[in-house]
Short mmCIF file of C-alpha atoms in Angstrom, two decimals:
data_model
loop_
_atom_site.label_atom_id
_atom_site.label_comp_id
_atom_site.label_asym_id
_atom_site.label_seq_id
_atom_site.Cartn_x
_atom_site.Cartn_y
_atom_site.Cartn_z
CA UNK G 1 123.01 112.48 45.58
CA UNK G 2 119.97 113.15 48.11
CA UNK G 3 119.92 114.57 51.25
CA UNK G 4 123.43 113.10 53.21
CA UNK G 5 123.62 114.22 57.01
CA UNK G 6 126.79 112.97 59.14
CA UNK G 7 126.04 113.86 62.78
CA UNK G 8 127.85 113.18 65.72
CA UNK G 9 126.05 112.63 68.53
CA UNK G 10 129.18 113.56 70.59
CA UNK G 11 129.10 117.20 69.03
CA UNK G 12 124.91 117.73 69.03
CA UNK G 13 123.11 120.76 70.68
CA UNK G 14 119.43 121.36 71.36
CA UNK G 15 119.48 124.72 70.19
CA UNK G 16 116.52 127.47 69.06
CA UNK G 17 116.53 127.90 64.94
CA UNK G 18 117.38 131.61 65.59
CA UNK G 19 120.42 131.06 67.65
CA UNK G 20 121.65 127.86 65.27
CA UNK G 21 121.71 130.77 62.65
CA UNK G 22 122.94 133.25 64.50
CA UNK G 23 126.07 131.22 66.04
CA UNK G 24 126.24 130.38 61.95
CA UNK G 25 127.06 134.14 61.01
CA UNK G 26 129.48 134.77 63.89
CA UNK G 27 131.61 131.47 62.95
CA UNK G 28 131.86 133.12 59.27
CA UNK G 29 133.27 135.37 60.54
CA UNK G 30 131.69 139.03 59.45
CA UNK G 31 132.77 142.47 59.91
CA UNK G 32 129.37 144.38 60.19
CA UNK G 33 126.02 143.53 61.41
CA UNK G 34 123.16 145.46 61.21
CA UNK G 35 119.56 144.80 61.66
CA UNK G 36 116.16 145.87 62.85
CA UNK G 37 113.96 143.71 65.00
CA UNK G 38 111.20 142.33 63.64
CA UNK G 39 108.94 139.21 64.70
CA UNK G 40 109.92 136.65 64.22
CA UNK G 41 113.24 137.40 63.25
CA UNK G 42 114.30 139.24 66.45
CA UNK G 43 116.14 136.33 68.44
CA UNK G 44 118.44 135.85 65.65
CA UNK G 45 119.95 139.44 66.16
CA UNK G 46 119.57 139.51 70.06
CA UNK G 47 121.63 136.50 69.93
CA UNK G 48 124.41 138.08 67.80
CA UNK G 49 124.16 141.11 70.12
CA UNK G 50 125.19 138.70 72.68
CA UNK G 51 127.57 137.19 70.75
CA UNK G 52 129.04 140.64 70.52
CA UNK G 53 128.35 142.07 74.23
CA UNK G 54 130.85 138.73 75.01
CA UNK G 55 133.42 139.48 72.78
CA UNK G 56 132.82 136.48 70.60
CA UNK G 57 132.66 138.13 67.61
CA UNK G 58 136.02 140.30 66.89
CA UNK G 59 136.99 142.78 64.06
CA UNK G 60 133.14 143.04 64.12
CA UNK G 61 130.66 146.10 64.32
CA UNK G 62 127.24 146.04 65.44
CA UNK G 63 124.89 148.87 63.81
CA UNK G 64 122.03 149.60 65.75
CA UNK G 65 119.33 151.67 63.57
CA UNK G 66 116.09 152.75 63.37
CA UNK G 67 114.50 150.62 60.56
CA UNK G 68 115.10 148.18 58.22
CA UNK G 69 115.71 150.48 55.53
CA UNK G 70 118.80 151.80 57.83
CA UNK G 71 120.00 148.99 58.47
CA UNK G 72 120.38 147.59 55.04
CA UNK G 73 121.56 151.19 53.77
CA UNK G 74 123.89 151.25 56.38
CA UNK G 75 125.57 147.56 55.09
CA UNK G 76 126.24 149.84 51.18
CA UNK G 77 128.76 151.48 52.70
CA UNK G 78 130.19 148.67 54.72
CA UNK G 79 130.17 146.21 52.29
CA UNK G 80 131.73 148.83 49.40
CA UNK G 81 134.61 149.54 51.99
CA UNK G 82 135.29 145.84 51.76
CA UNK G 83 133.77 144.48 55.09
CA UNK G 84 131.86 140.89 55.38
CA UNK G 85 128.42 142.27 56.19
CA UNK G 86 125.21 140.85 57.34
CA UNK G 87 121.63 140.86 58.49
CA UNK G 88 118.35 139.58 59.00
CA UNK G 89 114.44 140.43 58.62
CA UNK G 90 111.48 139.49 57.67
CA UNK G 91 107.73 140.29 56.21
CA UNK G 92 106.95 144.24 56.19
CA UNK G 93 110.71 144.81 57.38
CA UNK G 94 111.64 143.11 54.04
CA UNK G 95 109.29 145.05 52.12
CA UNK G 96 110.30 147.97 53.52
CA UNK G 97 114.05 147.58 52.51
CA UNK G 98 112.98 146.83 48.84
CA UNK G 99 114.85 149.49 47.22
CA UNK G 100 118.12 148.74 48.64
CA UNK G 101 118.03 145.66 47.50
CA UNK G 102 118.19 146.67 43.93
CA UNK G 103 121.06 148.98 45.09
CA UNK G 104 122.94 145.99 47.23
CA UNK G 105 122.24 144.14 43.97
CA UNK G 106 123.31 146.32 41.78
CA UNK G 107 126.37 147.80 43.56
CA UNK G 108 127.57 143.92 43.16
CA UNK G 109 127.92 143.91 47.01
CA UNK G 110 127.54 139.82 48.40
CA UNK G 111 125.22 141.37 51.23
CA UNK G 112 124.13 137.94 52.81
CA UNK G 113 120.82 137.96 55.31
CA UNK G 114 118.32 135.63 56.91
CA UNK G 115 114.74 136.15 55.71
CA UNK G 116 112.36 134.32 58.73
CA UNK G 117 109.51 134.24 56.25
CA UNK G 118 105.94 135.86 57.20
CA UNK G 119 103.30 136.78 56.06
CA UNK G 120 102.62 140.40 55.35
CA UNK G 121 99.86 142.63 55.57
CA UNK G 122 97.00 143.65 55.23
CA UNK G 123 95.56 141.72 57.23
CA UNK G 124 98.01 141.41 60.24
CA UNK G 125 99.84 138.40 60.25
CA UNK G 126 102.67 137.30 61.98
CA UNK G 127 102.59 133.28 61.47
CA UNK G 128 104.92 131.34 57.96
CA UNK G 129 104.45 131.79 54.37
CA UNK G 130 106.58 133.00 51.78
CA UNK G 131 104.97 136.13 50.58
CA UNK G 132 107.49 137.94 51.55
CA UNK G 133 111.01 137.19 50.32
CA UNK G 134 108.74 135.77 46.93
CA UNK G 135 107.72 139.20 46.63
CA UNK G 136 111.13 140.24 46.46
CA UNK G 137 112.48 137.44 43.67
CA UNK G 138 113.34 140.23 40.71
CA UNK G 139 115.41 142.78 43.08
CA UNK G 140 118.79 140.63 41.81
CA UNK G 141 119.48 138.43 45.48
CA UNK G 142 120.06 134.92 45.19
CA UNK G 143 117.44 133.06 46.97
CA UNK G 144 117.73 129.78 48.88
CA UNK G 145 115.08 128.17 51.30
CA UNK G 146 115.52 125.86 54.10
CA UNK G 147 114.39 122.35 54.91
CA UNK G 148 115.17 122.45 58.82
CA UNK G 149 117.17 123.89 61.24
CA UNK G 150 120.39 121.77 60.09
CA UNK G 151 119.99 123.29 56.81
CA UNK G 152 119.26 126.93 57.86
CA UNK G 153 122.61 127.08 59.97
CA UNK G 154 124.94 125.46 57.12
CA UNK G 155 123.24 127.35 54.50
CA UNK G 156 124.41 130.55 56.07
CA UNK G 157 128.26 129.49 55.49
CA UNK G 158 127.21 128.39 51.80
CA UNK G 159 125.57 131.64 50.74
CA UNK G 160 128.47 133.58 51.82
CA UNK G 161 130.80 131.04 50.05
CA UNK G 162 128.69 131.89 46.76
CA UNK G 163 127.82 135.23 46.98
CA UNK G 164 131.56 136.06 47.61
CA UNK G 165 133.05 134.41 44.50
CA UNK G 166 134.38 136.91 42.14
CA UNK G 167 132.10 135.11 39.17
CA UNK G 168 129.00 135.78 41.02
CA UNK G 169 129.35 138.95 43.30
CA UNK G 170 125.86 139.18 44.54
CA UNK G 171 123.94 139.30 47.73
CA UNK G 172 122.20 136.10 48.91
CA UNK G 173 118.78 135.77 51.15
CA UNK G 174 118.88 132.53 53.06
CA UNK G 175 115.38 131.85 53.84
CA UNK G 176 113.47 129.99 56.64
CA UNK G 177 109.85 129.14 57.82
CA UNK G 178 109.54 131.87 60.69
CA UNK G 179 108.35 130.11 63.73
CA UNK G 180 108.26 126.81 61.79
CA UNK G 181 112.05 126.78 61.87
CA UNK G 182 112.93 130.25 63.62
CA UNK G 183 111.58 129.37 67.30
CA UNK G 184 111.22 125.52 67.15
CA UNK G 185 113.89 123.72 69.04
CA UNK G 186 115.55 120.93 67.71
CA UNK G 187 119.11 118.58 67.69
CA UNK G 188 121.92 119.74 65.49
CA UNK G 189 125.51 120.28 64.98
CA UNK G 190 126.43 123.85 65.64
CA UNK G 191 128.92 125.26 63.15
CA UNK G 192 132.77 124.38 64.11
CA UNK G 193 134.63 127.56 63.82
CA UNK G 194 138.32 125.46 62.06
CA UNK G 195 135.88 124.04 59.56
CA UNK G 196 133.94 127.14 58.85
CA UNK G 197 137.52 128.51 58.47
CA UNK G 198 138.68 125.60 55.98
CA UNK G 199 134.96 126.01 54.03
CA UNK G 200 134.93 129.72 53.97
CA UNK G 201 138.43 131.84 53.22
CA UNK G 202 138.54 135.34 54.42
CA UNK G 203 136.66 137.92 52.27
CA UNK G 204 139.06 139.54 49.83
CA UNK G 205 136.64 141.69 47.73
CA UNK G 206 139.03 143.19 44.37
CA UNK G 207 137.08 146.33 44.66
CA UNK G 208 136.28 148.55 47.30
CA UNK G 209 136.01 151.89 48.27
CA UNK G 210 139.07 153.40 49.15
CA UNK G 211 140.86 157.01 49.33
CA UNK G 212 144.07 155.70 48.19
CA UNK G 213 142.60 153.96 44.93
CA UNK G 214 139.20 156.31 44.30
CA UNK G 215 136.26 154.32 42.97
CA UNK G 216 132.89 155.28 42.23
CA UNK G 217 129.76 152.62 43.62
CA UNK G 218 126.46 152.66 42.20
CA UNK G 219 127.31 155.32 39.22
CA UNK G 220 124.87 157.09 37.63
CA UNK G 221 124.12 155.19 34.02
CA UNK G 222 122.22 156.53 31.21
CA UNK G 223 120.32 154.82 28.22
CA UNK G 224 123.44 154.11 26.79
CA UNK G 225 125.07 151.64 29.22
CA UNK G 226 122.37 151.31 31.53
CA UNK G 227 121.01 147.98 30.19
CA UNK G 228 124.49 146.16 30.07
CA UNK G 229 124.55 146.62 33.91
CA UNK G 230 121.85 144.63 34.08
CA UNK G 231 123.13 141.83 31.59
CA UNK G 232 126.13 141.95 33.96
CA UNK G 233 123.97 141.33 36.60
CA UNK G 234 121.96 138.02 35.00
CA UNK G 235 125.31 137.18 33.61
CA UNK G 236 126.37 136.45 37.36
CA UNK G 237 123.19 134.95 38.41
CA UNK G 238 124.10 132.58 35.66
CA UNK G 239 127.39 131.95 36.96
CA UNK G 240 125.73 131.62 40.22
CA UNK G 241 123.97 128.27 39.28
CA UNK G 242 127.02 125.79 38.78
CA UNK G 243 128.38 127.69 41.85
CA UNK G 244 125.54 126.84 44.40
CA UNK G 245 126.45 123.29 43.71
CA UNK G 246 130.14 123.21 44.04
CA UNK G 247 129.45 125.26 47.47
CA UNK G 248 127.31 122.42 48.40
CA UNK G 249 129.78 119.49 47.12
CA UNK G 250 132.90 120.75 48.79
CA UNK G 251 130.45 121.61 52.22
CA UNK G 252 129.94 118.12 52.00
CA UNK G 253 133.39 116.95 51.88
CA UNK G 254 134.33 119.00 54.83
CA UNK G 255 131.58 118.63 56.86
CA UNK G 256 129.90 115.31 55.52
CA UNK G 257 126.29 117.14 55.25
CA UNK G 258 124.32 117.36 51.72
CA UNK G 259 120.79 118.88 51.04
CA UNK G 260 120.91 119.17 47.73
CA UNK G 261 122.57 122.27 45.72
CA UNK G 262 120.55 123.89 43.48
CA UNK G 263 117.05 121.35 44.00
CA UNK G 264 117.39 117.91 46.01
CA UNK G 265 115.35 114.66 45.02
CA UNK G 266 113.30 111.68 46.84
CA UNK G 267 111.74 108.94 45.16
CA UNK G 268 111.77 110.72 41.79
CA UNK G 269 113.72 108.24 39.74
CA UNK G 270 110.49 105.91 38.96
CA UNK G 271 107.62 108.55 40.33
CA UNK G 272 104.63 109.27 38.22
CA UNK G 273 103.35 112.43 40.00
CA UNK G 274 106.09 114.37 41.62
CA UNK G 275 105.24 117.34 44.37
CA UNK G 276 107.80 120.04 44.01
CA UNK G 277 107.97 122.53 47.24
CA UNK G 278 110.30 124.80 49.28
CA UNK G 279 111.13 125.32 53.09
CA UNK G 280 110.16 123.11 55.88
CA UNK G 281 106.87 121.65 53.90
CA UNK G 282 109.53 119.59 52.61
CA UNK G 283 109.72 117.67 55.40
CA UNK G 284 105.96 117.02 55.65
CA UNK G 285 105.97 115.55 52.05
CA UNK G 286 108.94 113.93 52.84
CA UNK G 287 106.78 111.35 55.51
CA UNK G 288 103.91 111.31 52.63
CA UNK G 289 106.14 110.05 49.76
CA UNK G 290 106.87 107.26 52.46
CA UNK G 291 103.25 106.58 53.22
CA UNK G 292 102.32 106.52 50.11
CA UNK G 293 105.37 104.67 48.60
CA UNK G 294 104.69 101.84 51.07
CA UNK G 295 101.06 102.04 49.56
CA UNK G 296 102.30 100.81 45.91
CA UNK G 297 101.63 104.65 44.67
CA UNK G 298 104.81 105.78 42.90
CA UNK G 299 105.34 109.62 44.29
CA UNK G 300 108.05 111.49 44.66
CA UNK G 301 109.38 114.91 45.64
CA UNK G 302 111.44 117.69 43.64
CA UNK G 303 112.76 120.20 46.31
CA UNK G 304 113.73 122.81 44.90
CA UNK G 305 116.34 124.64 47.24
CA UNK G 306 117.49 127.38 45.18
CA UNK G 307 114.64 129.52 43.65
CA UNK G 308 116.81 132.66 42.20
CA UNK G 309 118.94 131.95 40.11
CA UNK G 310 116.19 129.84 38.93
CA UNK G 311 117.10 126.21 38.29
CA UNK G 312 115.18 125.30 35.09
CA UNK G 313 117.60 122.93 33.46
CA UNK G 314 117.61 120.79 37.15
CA UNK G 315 114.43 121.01 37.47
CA UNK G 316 113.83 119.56 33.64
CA UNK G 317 115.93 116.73 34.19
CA UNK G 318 113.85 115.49 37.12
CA UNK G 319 110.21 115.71 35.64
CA UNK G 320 110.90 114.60 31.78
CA UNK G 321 109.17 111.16 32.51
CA UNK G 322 106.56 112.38 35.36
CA UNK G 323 103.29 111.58 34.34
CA UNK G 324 102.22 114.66 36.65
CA UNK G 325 103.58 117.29 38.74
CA UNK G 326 102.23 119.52 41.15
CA UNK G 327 104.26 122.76 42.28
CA UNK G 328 103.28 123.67 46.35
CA UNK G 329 103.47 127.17 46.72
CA UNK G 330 103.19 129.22 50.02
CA UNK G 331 102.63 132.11 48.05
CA UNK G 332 100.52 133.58 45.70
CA UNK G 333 100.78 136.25 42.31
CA UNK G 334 97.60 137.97 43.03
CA UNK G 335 95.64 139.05 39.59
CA UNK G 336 97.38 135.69 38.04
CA UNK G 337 96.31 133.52 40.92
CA UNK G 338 99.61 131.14 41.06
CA UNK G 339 102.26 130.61 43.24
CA UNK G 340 105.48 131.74 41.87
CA UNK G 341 106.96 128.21 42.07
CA UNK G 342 104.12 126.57 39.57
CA UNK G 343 104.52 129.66 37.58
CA UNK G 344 108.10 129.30 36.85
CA UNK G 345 108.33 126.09 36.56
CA UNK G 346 105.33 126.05 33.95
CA UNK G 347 107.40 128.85 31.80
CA UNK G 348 110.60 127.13 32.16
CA UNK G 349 109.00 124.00 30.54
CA UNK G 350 107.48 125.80 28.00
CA UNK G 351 109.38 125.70 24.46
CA UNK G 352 110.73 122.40 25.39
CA UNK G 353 110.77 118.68 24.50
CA UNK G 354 109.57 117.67 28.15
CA UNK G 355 105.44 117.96 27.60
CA UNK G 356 104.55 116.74 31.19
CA UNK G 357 101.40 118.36 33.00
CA UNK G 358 101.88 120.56 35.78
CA UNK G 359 99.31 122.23 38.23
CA UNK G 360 99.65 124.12 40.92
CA UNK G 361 98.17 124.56 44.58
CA UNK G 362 98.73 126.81 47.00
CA UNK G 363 98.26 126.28 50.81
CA UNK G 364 99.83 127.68 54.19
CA UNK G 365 99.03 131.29 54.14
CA UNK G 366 99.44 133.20 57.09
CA UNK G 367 100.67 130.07 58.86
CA UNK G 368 97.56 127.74 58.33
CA UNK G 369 98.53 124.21 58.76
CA UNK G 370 99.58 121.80 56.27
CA UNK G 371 98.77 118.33 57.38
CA UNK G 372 99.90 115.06 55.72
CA UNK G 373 96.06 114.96 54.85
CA UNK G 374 95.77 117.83 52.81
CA UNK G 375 99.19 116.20 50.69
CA UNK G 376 97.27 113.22 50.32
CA UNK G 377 94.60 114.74 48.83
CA UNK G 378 96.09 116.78 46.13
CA UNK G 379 98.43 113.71 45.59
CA UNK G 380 94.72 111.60 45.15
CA UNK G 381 93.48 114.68 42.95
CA UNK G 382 97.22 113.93 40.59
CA UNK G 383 96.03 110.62 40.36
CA UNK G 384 92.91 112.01 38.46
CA UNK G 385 94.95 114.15 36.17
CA UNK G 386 96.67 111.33 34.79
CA UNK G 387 93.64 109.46 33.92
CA UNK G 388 91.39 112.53 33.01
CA UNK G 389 93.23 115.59 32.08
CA UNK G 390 93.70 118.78 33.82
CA UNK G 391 90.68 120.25 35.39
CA UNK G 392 91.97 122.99 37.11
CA UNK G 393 95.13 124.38 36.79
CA UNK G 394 95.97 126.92 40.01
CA UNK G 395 94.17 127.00 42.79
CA UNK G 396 93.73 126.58 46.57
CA UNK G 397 94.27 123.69 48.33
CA UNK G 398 92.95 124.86 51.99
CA UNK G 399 90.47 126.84 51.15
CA UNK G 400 87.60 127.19 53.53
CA UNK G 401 84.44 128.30 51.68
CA UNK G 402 82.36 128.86 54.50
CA UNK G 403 84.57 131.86 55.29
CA UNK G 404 83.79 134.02 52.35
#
């Protein structure tokens, strides 16, 4: 199944990417919010501040703090008392909350927040690329990324449908292209609250942190059962995969809108070189593939939708017959000089009977543009590979030399 979108004209909005997401969370329903603002995150929690100021929200509490470390430490307690917490950040906010995450993680707490990706520093940046929440990929979240602001709404009600289920048990980061997707403006169907309420039950967590029953959260663990916590934790990442898709499947049935669970596919079923990305460059390869196809040149594209838990078995079963395939990364590893998204890909592969070449390039930093130009020309640069070899495995496709 590809990407499947039922929308009734009757029931659109033109509505701001922030406030899509943030009317998202208040339909599921949550019992605490808390969250610092940060560009260009902010409108997403002014408009659930709203949404609280108006009453629209109930059995709800707002946590105002004074950074993103608070505010995530301040959603431990909530969510170990057994409330339906969230929040939202992005870039150095992120960054800065990186050691509650492992304790979020680790606590088994289904913690869900928006990450509006940005750069981070140094230098300054405020404009799209995934640095950030990339940066964070071994702290134990689950990770998905966004296609558009359609996505980026109903993704919110799936991560909280998979991050609650008592196999998995683990927070989720729903991540989209700040700006790109957090500030544009664009037709969609706003979350119905009776669906949202037939798609996503009330959160009934079988442990929390109460006088009656005492329980102890986030224990202290030494050498000698310190490393089964952490099986216990890959153990539900691994549950998490065939999860993700049945949250996707039964979203679909109720609300007749598919992206895709764990990766999504376009024109791969015949495709000699295949482009695998995440986020809203999606969409931009999406209008290549077309170009191209109507060209005679057979390309398709892999998104891959869910990068933790990892999908390498999906991912495998798309590219076995590729004669190429080129991972797009909005990231990079520095001292390796990948993008996480070739990298992983490239180990998952390894080992196995699919022997297909893969490269990687990495573009968008700090925002810069990604035209359909610059995917024509690494798809023209495939071409080569197929003929000649790999020449160069990793490197930038945007680079401008006369800058250095």
């Amino acid at each position: 199944m590809t990407v499947i979108r039922t929308l009734d004209k009757d029931k659109m909005d033109v509505a701001e990417g922030s406030y899509a997401v943030a009317h998202a969370v208040k339909v599921c329903r949550p019992n605490v919010i808390s969250a610092y603002p940060i560009t260009p995150q902010t409108h997403i929690v002014e408009d659930l501040s709203q949404f609280m100021a108006d009453g629209e929200i109930p059995n709800c509490e707002y946590i105002t703090v004074e950074s993103e470390f608070s505010a995530l430490s301040a959603l431990v307690g909530s969510a170990a008392a057994g409330a339906r917490c969230y929040s939202a950040t992005t870039s150095q906010g992120l960054e800065l909350m990186h050691e509650v995450l492992f304790n979020v993680s680790g606590m088994r707490l289904p913690v869900v927040m928006t990450i509006a990706n940005r750069a981070v520093s140094a230098p300054i940046n405020i404009w799209n690329d995934q640095q950030d929440s990339i940066s964070q990929r071994d702290t134990g979240w689950i990770q998905m990324y966004a296609e558009d602001l359609q996505e980026s709404s109903d993704m919110t009600a799936q991560a909280y449908k998979v991050a609650e289920d008592k196999d998995v048990m683990m927070p989720a980061m729903t991540c989209m292209d700040g700006f790109i997707l957090s500030h544009v403006y664009e037709p969609l169907v706003l979350l119905e609250q009776d669906l949202v309420d037939e798609y996503l039950p009330a959160y009934e967590p079988e442990f929390t942190l109460d006088p009656k029953n005492p329980l102890t959260f986030g224990a202290f663990a030494d050498p000698t059962a310190y490393t089964e916590f952490r099986y216990l934790q890959q153990q539900a990442m691994d549950n998490a995969l065939p999860k993700i898709e049945e949250a996707a499947n039964e979203f679909y049935e109720i609300f007749g809108r598919y992206y895709g669970g764990l990766i999504d596919e376009y024109e791969t079923e015949d495709a000699d070189i295949i482009l695998m990305a995440m986020g809203s460059l999606v969409g931009t390869i999406r209008d290549v593939v077309d170009k191209l196809r109507a060209k005679g040149i057979k390309v398709g594209l892999l998104k891959v939708r869910t990068f933790r838990p990892f999908p390498a078995e999906a991912i495998k079963n798309v590219v076995k017959d590729a004669k190429v395939v080129v991972a797009l990364d909005k990231n990079i590893s520095l001292g390796l000089n990948e993008g996480s998204l070739f990298t992983e890909t490239k180990a998952s592969l390894y080992n196995t009977k699919v022997d297909v070449p893969i490269v990687g390039r990495m573009l968008g930093h700090g925002g810069r543009d990604i035209p359909e130009k610059t995917i024509e020309d690494i798809v023209e640069e495939a071409k080569g590979i197929i003929s000649s070899g790999i020449n160069t495995e990793s490197k930038y496709a945007d680079l401008k030399e006369e800058l250095l």
